[in-house]
mmCIF file of N, CA and C in Angstrom:
data_model
loop_
_atom_site.group_PDB
_atom_site.id
_atom_site.type_symbol
_atom_site.label_atom_id
_atom_site.label_comp_id
_atom_site.label_asym_id
_atom_site.label_seq_id
_atom_site.Cartn_x
_atom_site.Cartn_y
_atom_site.Cartn_z
ATOM 1 N N GLN A 2 11.169 -13.608 -2.680
ATOM 2 C CA GLN A 2 9.721 -13.263 -2.657
ATOM 3 C C GLN A 2 8.798 -13.727 -1.503
ATOM 4 N N VAL A 3 7.483 -12.639 -1.708
ATOM 5 C CA VAL A 3 6.749 -12.841 -0.626
ATOM 6 C C VAL A 3 5.819 -13.971 -1.310
ATOM 7 N N GLN A 4 5.574 -14.618 -0.457
ATOM 8 C CA GLN A 4 3.360 -15.258 -1.066
ATOM 9 C C GLN A 4 2.892 -15.532 -0.293
ATOM 10 N N LEU A 5 1.694 -15.270 -1.012
ATOM 11 C CA LEU A 5 0.150 -14.890 -0.103
ATOM 12 C C LEU A 5 -1.079 -16.119 -0.786
ATOM 13 N N VAL A 6 -1.015 -16.833 0.418
ATOM 14 C CA VAL A 6 -2.221 -17.415 -0.208
ATOM 15 C C VAL A 6 -3.929 -17.638 0.888
ATOM 16 N N GLU A 7 -4.688 -17.331 -0.545
ATOM 17 C CA GLU A 7 -6.193 -17.347 0.077
ATOM 18 C C GLU A 7 -6.901 -17.948 0.682
ATOM 19 N N SER A 8 -7.616 -18.163 1.438
ATOM 20 C CA SER A 8 -8.975 -19.189 1.212
ATOM 21 C C SER A 8 -9.995 -18.381 2.137
ATOM 22 N N GLY A 9 -11.218 -19.839 2.416
ATOM 23 C CA GLY A 9 -12.696 -19.084 2.942
ATOM 24 C C GLY A 9 -13.801 -18.195 1.798
ATOM 25 N N GLY A 10 -13.218 -18.213 0.594
ATOM 26 C CA GLY A 10 -14.101 -17.906 -0.599
ATOM 27 C C GLY A 10 -15.096 -19.103 -0.685
ATOM 28 N N GLY A 11 -16.531 -18.301 -1.549
ATOM 29 C CA GLY A 11 -17.443 -19.562 -1.713
ATOM 30 C C GLY A 11 -18.582 -19.004 -1.835
ATOM 31 N N SER A 12 -19.845 -20.000 -1.930
ATOM 32 C CA SER A 12 -21.137 -18.943 -2.270
ATOM 33 C C SER A 12 -22.016 -19.011 -1.406
ATOM 34 N N VAL A 13 -22.815 -17.909 -1.087
ATOM 35 C CA VAL A 13 -23.609 -17.459 -0.448
ATOM 36 C C VAL A 13 -24.786 -16.639 -0.537
ATOM 37 N N GLN A 14 -26.088 -16.657 0.108
ATOM 38 C CA GLN A 14 -27.500 -16.016 -0.452
ATOM 39 C C GLN A 14 -26.650 -14.631 -0.069
ATOM 40 N N ALA A 15 -27.547 -14.047 -0.418
ATOM 41 C CA ALA A 15 -27.824 -11.760 -0.362
ATOM 42 C C ALA A 15 -27.805 -12.159 1.241
ATOM 43 N N GLY A 16 -27.133 -10.989 2.191
ATOM 44 C CA GLY A 16 -27.377 -11.122 3.406
ATOM 45 C C GLY A 16 -26.477 -12.003 4.410
ATOM 46 N N GLY A 17 -25.622 -12.986 3.837
ATOM 47 C CA GLY A 17 -24.739 -14.043 4.462
ATOM 48 C C GLY A 17 -23.497 -13.172 4.698
ATOM 49 N N SER A 18 -23.186 -13.978 5.464
ATOM 50 C CA SER A 18 -21.593 -13.680 5.436
ATOM 51 C C SER A 18 -20.260 -14.673 5.248
ATOM 52 N N LEU A 19 -19.154 -14.202 5.098
ATOM 53 C CA LEU A 19 -18.042 -15.014 4.820
ATOM 54 C C LEU A 19 -16.918 -14.541 5.451
ATOM 55 N N ARG A 20 -16.016 -15.301 5.769
ATOM 56 C CA ARG A 20 -14.639 -14.831 6.279
ATOM 57 C C ARG A 20 -13.605 -15.412 5.784
ATOM 58 N N LEU A 21 -12.934 -14.507 5.081
ATOM 59 C CA LEU A 21 -11.871 -14.616 3.972
ATOM 60 C C LEU A 21 -10.538 -14.625 4.746
ATOM 61 N N SER A 22 -9.569 -15.561 4.535
ATOM 62 C CA SER A 22 -8.223 -15.549 5.530
ATOM 63 C C SER A 22 -6.848 -15.308 4.214
ATOM 64 N N CYS A 23 -5.978 -14.654 4.481
ATOM 65 C CA CYS A 23 -4.539 -14.614 3.897
ATOM 66 C C CYS A 23 -2.951 -15.242 4.571
ATOM 67 N N VAL A 24 -2.511 -15.651 4.470
ATOM 68 C CA VAL A 24 -1.815 -16.293 5.124
ATOM 69 C C VAL A 24 0.288 -16.022 4.308
ATOM 70 N N SER A 25 0.905 -14.919 4.658
ATOM 71 C CA SER A 25 1.793 -14.570 3.931
ATOM 72 C C SER A 25 2.812 -15.269 4.636
ATOM 73 N N SER A 26 3.675 -15.320 3.536
ATOM 74 C CA SER A 26 4.936 -16.241 3.785
ATOM 75 C C SER A 26 6.123 -15.394 4.727
ATOM 76 N N GLU A 27 5.757 -14.078 4.764
ATOM 77 C CA GLU A 27 6.724 -13.575 5.814
ATOM 78 C C GLU A 27 6.204 -12.052 5.816
ATOM 79 N N TYR A 28 6.504 -11.276 6.577
ATOM 80 C CA TYR A 28 6.036 -10.184 6.934
ATOM 81 C C TYR A 28 6.018 -8.839 6.383
ATOM 82 N N THR A 29 4.867 -8.204 5.853
ATOM 83 C CA THR A 29 5.155 -7.063 5.054
ATOM 84 C C THR A 29 4.205 -5.872 5.876
ATOM 85 N N TYR A 30 4.655 -4.657 5.484
ATOM 86 C CA TYR A 30 4.159 -3.151 5.924
ATOM 87 C C TYR A 30 2.745 -2.654 6.262
ATOM 88 N N CYS A 31 2.295 -3.302 4.786
ATOM 89 C CA CYS A 31 0.293 -3.605 4.155
ATOM 90 C C CYS A 31 0.315 -4.318 4.064
ATOM 91 N N MET A 32 -1.113 -4.751 4.236
ATOM 92 C CA MET A 32 -1.852 -6.526 3.789
ATOM 93 C C MET A 32 -3.417 -5.723 3.042
ATOM 94 N N GLY A 33 -4.075 -6.414 2.735
ATOM 95 C CA GLY A 33 -4.918 -5.846 2.197
ATOM 96 C C GLY A 33 -5.713 -6.767 0.922
ATOM 97 N N TRP A 34 -7.257 -6.560 0.448
ATOM 98 C CA TRP A 34 -7.524 -7.312 -0.380
ATOM 99 C C TRP A 34 -8.390 -6.295 -1.437
ATOM 100 N N PHE A 35 -8.274 -6.643 -2.654
ATOM 101 C CA PHE A 35 -8.861 -6.398 -3.479
ATOM 102 C C PHE A 35 -9.827 -7.333 -4.382
ATOM 103 N N ARG A 36 -10.547 -6.850 -5.421
ATOM 104 C CA ARG A 36 -11.700 -7.742 -6.268
ATOM 105 C C ARG A 36 -11.891 -7.142 -7.496
ATOM 106 N N GLN A 37 -11.933 -8.169 -8.374
ATOM 107 C CA GLN A 37 -11.915 -8.231 -9.472
ATOM 108 C C GLN A 37 -13.702 -9.063 -10.212
ATOM 109 N N ALA A 38 -14.397 -8.112 -10.445
ATOM 110 C CA ALA A 38 -15.832 -8.861 -10.882
ATOM 111 C C ALA A 38 -15.602 -8.739 -12.588
ATOM 112 N N PRO A 39 -16.215 -9.957 -12.881
ATOM 113 C CA PRO A 39 -16.029 -10.378 -14.611
ATOM 114 C C PRO A 39 -16.103 -8.763 -15.328
ATOM 115 N N GLY A 40 -14.937 -8.653 -16.368
ATOM 116 C CA GLY A 40 -15.550 -7.423 -16.990
ATOM 117 C C GLY A 40 -15.185 -6.300 -16.541
ATOM 118 N N LYS A 41 -14.595 -6.220 -15.080
ATOM 119 C CA LYS A 41 -14.128 -4.785 -14.764
ATOM 120 C C LYS A 41 -12.762 -4.950 -13.931
ATOM 121 N N GLU A 42 -12.619 -3.645 -13.509
ATOM 122 C CA GLU A 42 -10.623 -3.941 -13.541
ATOM 123 C C GLU A 42 -10.843 -4.229 -11.399
ATOM 124 N N ARG A 43 -9.190 -4.553 -11.920
ATOM 125 C CA ARG A 43 -9.489 -4.831 -9.790
ATOM 126 C C ARG A 43 -9.105 -3.563 -9.421
ATOM 127 N N GLU A 44 -9.983 -3.856 -8.496
ATOM 128 C CA GLU A 44 -10.541 -2.627 -7.316
ATOM 129 C C GLU A 44 -9.943 -2.939 -5.748
ATOM 130 N N GLY A 45 -9.527 -1.978 -5.167
ATOM 131 C CA GLY A 45 -9.391 -2.155 -3.758
ATOM 132 C C GLY A 45 -10.367 -1.758 -2.865
ATOM 133 N N VAL A 46 -10.447 -2.743 -1.820
ATOM 134 C CA VAL A 46 -11.817 -3.402 -1.236
ATOM 135 C C VAL A 46 -11.432 -2.959 0.459
ATOM 136 N N ALA A 47 -9.855 -3.369 0.606
ATOM 137 C CA ALA A 47 -9.664 -2.687 2.450
ATOM 138 C C ALA A 47 -8.174 -2.799 2.608
ATOM 139 N N THR A 48 -7.502 -2.554 3.119
ATOM 140 C CA THR A 48 -5.811 -2.566 3.654
ATOM 141 C C THR A 48 -6.056 -2.070 4.997
ATOM 142 N N ILE A 49 -4.684 -2.704 5.614
ATOM 143 C CA ILE A 49 -4.539 -2.987 6.681
ATOM 144 C C ILE A 49 -2.801 -2.441 7.128
ATOM 145 N N ASP A 50 -2.834 -1.329 8.050
ATOM 146 C CA ASP A 50 -0.944 -1.285 7.743
ATOM 147 C C ASP A 50 -0.639 -1.952 9.239
ATOM 148 N N SER A 51 0.542 -2.345 9.691
ATOM 149 C CA SER A 51 1.154 -2.378 10.602
ATOM 150 C C SER A 51 0.482 -1.610 11.685
ATOM 151 N N GLY A 52 0.100 -0.532 11.997
ATOM 152 C CA GLY A 52 0.099 -0.048 13.187
ATOM 153 C C GLY A 52 -1.668 -0.293 13.158
ATOM 154 N N TRP A 53 -1.976 -1.278 12.313
ATOM 155 C CA TRP A 53 -3.579 -1.498 12.349
ATOM 156 C C TRP A 53 -4.611 -0.528 12.258
ATOM 157 N N ILE A 54 -4.118 0.823 11.043
ATOM 158 C CA ILE A 54 -5.318 1.730 10.600
ATOM 159 C C ILE A 54 -5.623 1.088 9.230
ATOM 160 N N PRO A 55 -7.090 0.964 9.151
ATOM 161 C CA PRO A 55 -7.698 0.389 8.197
ATOM 162 C C PRO A 55 -7.926 1.367 7.316
ATOM 163 N N ASN A 56 -8.304 1.054 5.999
ATOM 164 C CA ASN A 56 -8.788 1.578 5.256
ATOM 165 C C ASN A 56 -9.818 1.308 4.417
ATOM 166 N N TYR A 57 -11.469 1.448 4.098
ATOM 167 C CA TYR A 57 -11.931 1.054 3.291
ATOM 168 C C TYR A 57 -12.593 1.357 2.047
ATOM 169 N N ALA A 58 -13.216 0.599 1.406
ATOM 170 C CA ALA A 58 -13.648 1.200 -0.054
ATOM 171 C C ALA A 58 -14.896 1.601 0.265
ATOM 172 N N ASP A 59 -15.813 2.988 -0.307
ATOM 173 C CA ASP A 59 -17.061 3.124 0.330
ATOM 174 C C ASP A 59 -18.326 2.085 0.048
ATOM 175 N N ALA A 60 -17.892 1.492 -0.729
ATOM 176 C CA ALA A 60 -19.029 0.550 -1.169
ATOM 177 C C ALA A 60 -19.100 -0.786 0.353
ATOM 178 N N VAL A 61 -18.179 -0.755 0.613
ATOM 179 C CA VAL A 61 -18.024 -1.814 2.019
ATOM 180 C C VAL A 61 -18.143 -1.698 3.513
ATOM 181 N N LYS A 62 -17.978 0.135 3.379
ATOM 182 C CA LYS A 62 -18.164 0.672 4.712
ATOM 183 C C LYS A 62 -19.070 -0.059 5.361
ATOM 184 N N GLY A 63 -19.065 -0.487 6.842
ATOM 185 C CA GLY A 63 -19.967 -0.787 7.626
ATOM 186 C C GLY A 63 -20.261 -2.304 7.422
ATOM 187 N N ARG A 64 -19.776 -2.832 6.563
ATOM 188 C CA ARG A 64 -20.270 -4.167 6.120
ATOM 189 C C ARG A 64 -19.357 -4.829 6.431
ATOM 190 N N PHE A 65 -17.900 -4.664 6.235
ATOM 191 C CA PHE A 65 -16.541 -5.203 5.884
ATOM 192 C C PHE A 65 -15.839 -4.976 7.446
ATOM 193 N N THR A 66 -15.088 -5.949 7.738
ATOM 194 C CA THR A 66 -13.678 -5.528 8.695
ATOM 195 C C THR A 66 -12.914 -6.298 8.575
ATOM 196 N N ILE A 67 -11.536 -5.370 8.158
ATOM 197 C CA ILE A 67 -10.309 -5.781 7.739
ATOM 198 C C ILE A 67 -9.528 -6.539 9.421
ATOM 199 N N SER A 68 -8.747 -7.123 9.258
ATOM 200 C CA SER A 68 -7.742 -7.183 10.567
ATOM 201 C C SER A 68 -6.600 -8.592 10.189
ATOM 202 N N ARG A 69 -5.465 -8.495 11.326
ATOM 203 C CA ARG A 69 -4.632 -8.826 10.804
ATOM 204 C C ARG A 69 -3.825 -9.760 12.075
ATOM 205 N N ASP A 70 -3.604 -10.791 12.299
ATOM 206 C CA ASP A 70 -2.465 -11.495 13.121
ATOM 207 C C ASP A 70 -1.049 -10.948 12.590
ATOM 208 N N ASN A 71 -0.574 -10.538 13.483
ATOM 209 C CA ASN A 71 1.024 -9.768 13.087
ATOM 210 C C ASN A 71 2.049 -11.074 13.800
ATOM 211 N N ALA A 72 1.940 -11.826 14.724
ATOM 212 C CA ALA A 72 2.806 -12.705 14.889
ATOM 213 C C ALA A 72 2.653 -13.808 13.819
ATOM 214 N N LYS A 73 1.092 -14.047 13.063
ATOM 215 C CA LYS A 73 1.424 -15.149 12.158
ATOM 216 C C LYS A 73 1.252 -15.199 10.865
ATOM 217 N N ASN A 74 1.498 -13.470 10.951
ATOM 218 C CA ASN A 74 1.534 -12.606 8.875
ATOM 219 C C ASN A 74 0.230 -13.313 8.307
ATOM 220 N N THR A 75 -1.169 -13.444 8.680
ATOM 221 C CA THR A 75 -2.460 -13.684 8.883
ATOM 222 C C THR A 75 -3.191 -12.201 8.219
ATOM 223 N N LEU A 76 -3.967 -12.656 7.289
ATOM 224 C CA LEU A 76 -4.842 -11.283 7.260
ATOM 225 C C LEU A 76 -6.003 -11.691 7.011
ATOM 226 N N PHE A 77 -7.509 -10.857 7.149
ATOM 227 C CA PHE A 77 -8.685 -11.729 7.741
ATOM 228 C C PHE A 77 -9.510 -10.178 6.979
ATOM 229 N N LEU A 78 -10.922 -10.852 6.538
ATOM 230 C CA LEU A 78 -11.827 -10.274 6.020
ATOM 231 C C LEU A 78 -12.981 -10.652 6.274
ATOM 232 N N GLN A 79 -13.578 -10.383 7.388
ATOM 233 C CA GLN A 79 -15.110 -10.536 7.422
ATOM 234 C C GLN A 79 -15.691 -9.925 6.668
ATOM 235 N N MET A 80 -16.850 -10.533 6.012
ATOM 236 C CA MET A 80 -17.774 -10.003 5.427
ATOM 237 C C MET A 80 -19.324 -10.194 5.588
ATOM 238 N N ASN A 81 -20.192 -9.588 5.999
ATOM 239 C CA ASN A 81 -21.237 -9.005 6.403
ATOM 240 C C ASN A 81 -22.257 -8.358 5.904
ATOM 241 N N ARG A 82 -23.626 -9.049 5.521
ATOM 242 C CA ARG A 82 -24.893 -8.520 4.584
ATOM 243 C C ARG A 82 -23.684 -8.253 3.826
ATOM 244 N N LEU A 83 -23.809 -9.646 2.812
ATOM 245 C CA LEU A 83 -23.447 -9.416 1.572
ATOM 246 C C LEU A 83 -24.438 -8.876 0.662
ATOM 247 N N LYS A 84 -23.466 -8.294 -0.743
ATOM 248 C CA LYS A 84 -24.822 -8.191 -1.833
ATOM 249 C C LYS A 84 -24.190 -8.953 -3.233
ATOM 250 N N PRO A 85 -24.874 -8.749 -4.270
ATOM 251 C CA PRO A 85 -25.073 -9.879 -5.423
ATOM 252 C C PRO A 85 -23.644 -8.540 -6.251
ATOM 253 N N GLU A 86 -23.526 -7.806 -5.641
ATOM 254 C CA GLU A 86 -22.540 -6.588 -6.213
ATOM 255 C C GLU A 86 -20.843 -7.348 -5.889
ATOM 256 N N ASP A 87 -21.280 -7.778 -4.363
ATOM 257 C CA ASP A 87 -19.814 -8.183 -3.681
ATOM 258 C C ASP A 87 -19.110 -9.681 -4.454
ATOM 259 N N THR A 88 -19.927 -9.858 -5.520
ATOM 260 C CA THR A 88 -19.399 -10.907 -6.397
ATOM 261 C C THR A 88 -18.114 -10.686 -7.182
ATOM 262 N N ALA A 89 -17.223 -11.365 -6.970
ATOM 263 C CA ALA A 89 -15.736 -11.118 -7.331
ATOM 264 C C ALA A 89 -14.879 -12.166 -7.156
ATOM 265 N N MET A 90 -13.857 -11.964 -7.929
ATOM 266 C CA MET A 90 -12.197 -12.858 -7.221
ATOM 267 C C MET A 90 -11.818 -11.987 -6.428
ATOM 268 N N TYR A 91 -11.495 -12.318 -4.654
ATOM 269 C CA TYR A 91 -10.994 -11.423 -3.865
ATOM 270 C C TYR A 91 -9.653 -11.884 -4.376
ATOM 271 N N TYR A 92 -8.830 -10.665 -4.136
ATOM 272 C CA TYR A 92 -6.915 -11.236 -3.881
ATOM 273 C C TYR A 92 -6.158 -10.604 -2.989
ATOM 274 N N CYS A 93 -5.669 -11.372 -2.300
ATOM 275 C CA CYS A 93 -4.760 -10.466 -1.156
ATOM 276 C C CYS A 93 -3.425 -9.871 -1.384
ATOM 277 N N MET A 94 -3.180 -8.969 -0.885
ATOM 278 C CA MET A 94 -1.955 -7.871 -1.555
ATOM 279 C C MET A 94 -1.126 -8.140 -0.207
ATOM 280 N N GLY A 95 0.199 -7.911 -0.558
ATOM 281 C CA GLY A 95 1.325 -7.269 0.403
ATOM 282 C C GLY A 95 2.394 -6.369 -0.196
ATOM 283 N N ASP A 96 2.438 -5.265 0.680
ATOM 284 C CA ASP A 96 3.645 -4.581 -0.436
ATOM 285 C C ASP A 96 4.603 -3.533 1.393
ATOM 286 N N PRO A 97 5.351 -3.721 0.595
ATOM 287 C CA PRO A 97 6.604 -3.017 2.048
ATOM 288 C C PRO A 97 6.626 -1.902 2.440
ATOM 289 N N ALA A 98 5.826 -0.620 1.414
ATOM 290 C CA ALA A 98 5.857 -0.003 1.428
ATOM 291 C C ALA A 98 4.591 0.996 1.540
ATOM 292 N N ILE A 99 3.443 1.053 0.983
ATOM 293 C CA ILE A 99 2.856 1.655 1.098
ATOM 294 C C ILE A 99 0.935 0.936 0.970
ATOM 295 N N CYS A 100 0.063 1.602 1.018
ATOM 296 C CA CYS A 100 -0.827 1.174 1.964
ATOM 297 C C CYS A 100 -2.333 2.395 1.328
ATOM 298 N N GLY A 101 -3.161 1.363 1.576
ATOM 299 C CA GLY A 101 -4.622 2.151 0.853
ATOM 300 C C GLY A 101 -5.419 1.952 -0.199
ATOM 301 N N VAL A 102 -6.683 1.924 -0.721
ATOM 302 C CA VAL A 102 -7.403 1.378 -0.957
ATOM 303 C C VAL A 102 -7.487 2.498 -2.666
ATOM 304 N N GLY A 103 -6.927 3.921 -2.660
ATOM 305 C CA GLY A 103 -7.196 4.340 -3.654
ATOM 306 C C GLY A 103 -6.069 4.327 -4.941
ATOM 307 N N ARG A 104 -5.459 3.802 -4.593
ATOM 308 C CA ARG A 104 -4.443 3.040 -5.928
ATOM 309 C C ARG A 104 -4.837 2.376 -6.815
ATOM 310 N N ASP A 105 -4.042 2.732 -7.813
ATOM 311 C CA ASP A 105 -4.156 1.468 -8.659
ATOM 312 C C ASP A 105 -3.670 0.205 -8.565
ATOM 313 N N TYR A 106 -4.150 -0.892 -8.335
ATOM 314 C CA TYR A 106 -3.648 -2.110 -7.819
ATOM 315 C C TYR A 106 -2.547 -2.818 -8.355
ATOM 316 N N ARG A 107 -1.944 -1.754 -10.036
ATOM 317 C CA ARG A 107 -0.601 -2.457 -10.099
ATOM 318 C C ARG A 107 0.607 -1.675 -9.391
ATOM 319 N N SER A 108 0.117 -0.475 -8.036
ATOM 320 C CA SER A 108 1.291 0.153 -7.304
ATOM 321 C C SER A 108 1.673 -1.007 -6.518
ATOM 322 N N TYR A 109 1.146 -2.364 -6.328
ATOM 323 C CA TYR A 109 1.177 -2.672 -4.948
ATOM 324 C C TYR A 109 2.158 -4.254 -5.706
ATOM 325 N N LYS A 110 2.942 -4.758 -4.791
ATOM 326 C CA LYS A 110 4.432 -5.676 -5.285
ATOM 327 C C LYS A 110 3.923 -6.864 -4.952
ATOM 328 N N TYR A 111 2.993 -7.603 -4.213
ATOM 329 C CA TYR A 111 2.651 -8.899 -3.728
ATOM 330 C C TYR A 111 1.483 -9.677 -4.031
ATOM 331 N N TRP A 112 0.796 -10.328 -4.933
ATOM 332 C CA TRP A 112 -0.137 -10.867 -4.280
ATOM 333 C C TRP A 112 -0.762 -12.075 -4.796
ATOM 334 N N GLY A 113 -1.951 -13.036 -4.169
ATOM 335 C CA GLY A 113 -2.470 -14.098 -4.019
ATOM 336 C C GLY A 113 -2.830 -14.786 -5.301
ATOM 337 N N GLN A 114 -3.231 -15.686 -5.408
ATOM 338 C CA GLN A 114 -4.218 -16.156 -6.328
ATOM 339 C C GLN A 114 -5.052 -15.943 -6.366
ATOM 340 N N GLY A 115 -6.134 -15.504 -5.284
ATOM 341 C CA GLY A 115 -7.341 -15.495 -5.124
ATOM 342 C C GLY A 115 -8.003 -16.643 -5.055
ATOM 343 N N THR A 116 -9.401 -15.793 -4.644
ATOM 344 C CA THR A 116 -10.323 -17.058 -4.046
ATOM 345 C C THR A 116 -11.975 -16.098 -4.483
ATOM 346 N N GLN A 117 -12.615 -17.064 -4.567
ATOM 347 C CA GLN A 117 -14.295 -16.424 -5.360
ATOM 348 C C GLN A 117 -14.779 -16.455 -4.768
ATOM 349 N N VAL A 118 -15.783 -15.562 -4.335
ATOM 350 C CA VAL A 118 -16.694 -14.987 -3.895
ATOM 351 C C VAL A 118 -18.386 -14.810 -4.503
ATOM 352 N N THR A 119 -18.999 -15.576 -4.608
ATOM 353 C CA THR A 119 -19.958 -15.663 -5.489
ATOM 354 C C THR A 119 -21.522 -15.197 -4.220
ATOM 355 N N VAL A 120 -22.492 -14.219 -4.358
ATOM 356 C CA VAL A 120 -23.156 -14.077 -3.982
ATOM 357 C C VAL A 120 -24.557 -14.043 -4.947
ATOM 358 N N SER A 121 -25.723 -14.897 -4.777
ATOM 359 C CA SER A 121 -26.554 -15.052 -5.064
ATOM 360 C C SER A 121 -27.941 -13.975 -4.521
ATOM 361 N N SER A 122 -28.662 -13.598 -5.120
ATOM 362 C CA SER A 122 -29.959 -12.981 -4.640
ATOM 363 C C SER A 122 -31.111 -14.028 -4.214
#
């Protein structure tokens, strides 16, 4: 069983930045970030495959950057120019076969416990 542990969440004012990290117990083909705001379903934010091909949700393009350190099985999400609508629980995802932000979150196999991001206006 692959285990994922997120860190780096917190509270920040609009326009600020945060950097999220996720450490996986072992390699997976795809890693990514999903988020879930109160009263809403979990949605894809960004994914990246083993060849470093990124995929971003339209809402975060130009503001968020996803990257990974394959040697350390670690995933990052640099979040800049944060907006109040970015407030959500952010979950780290891993999957051995599929990648992308367009699929329902139930399509992916492994999940962390989440880290809270709160952006105030």
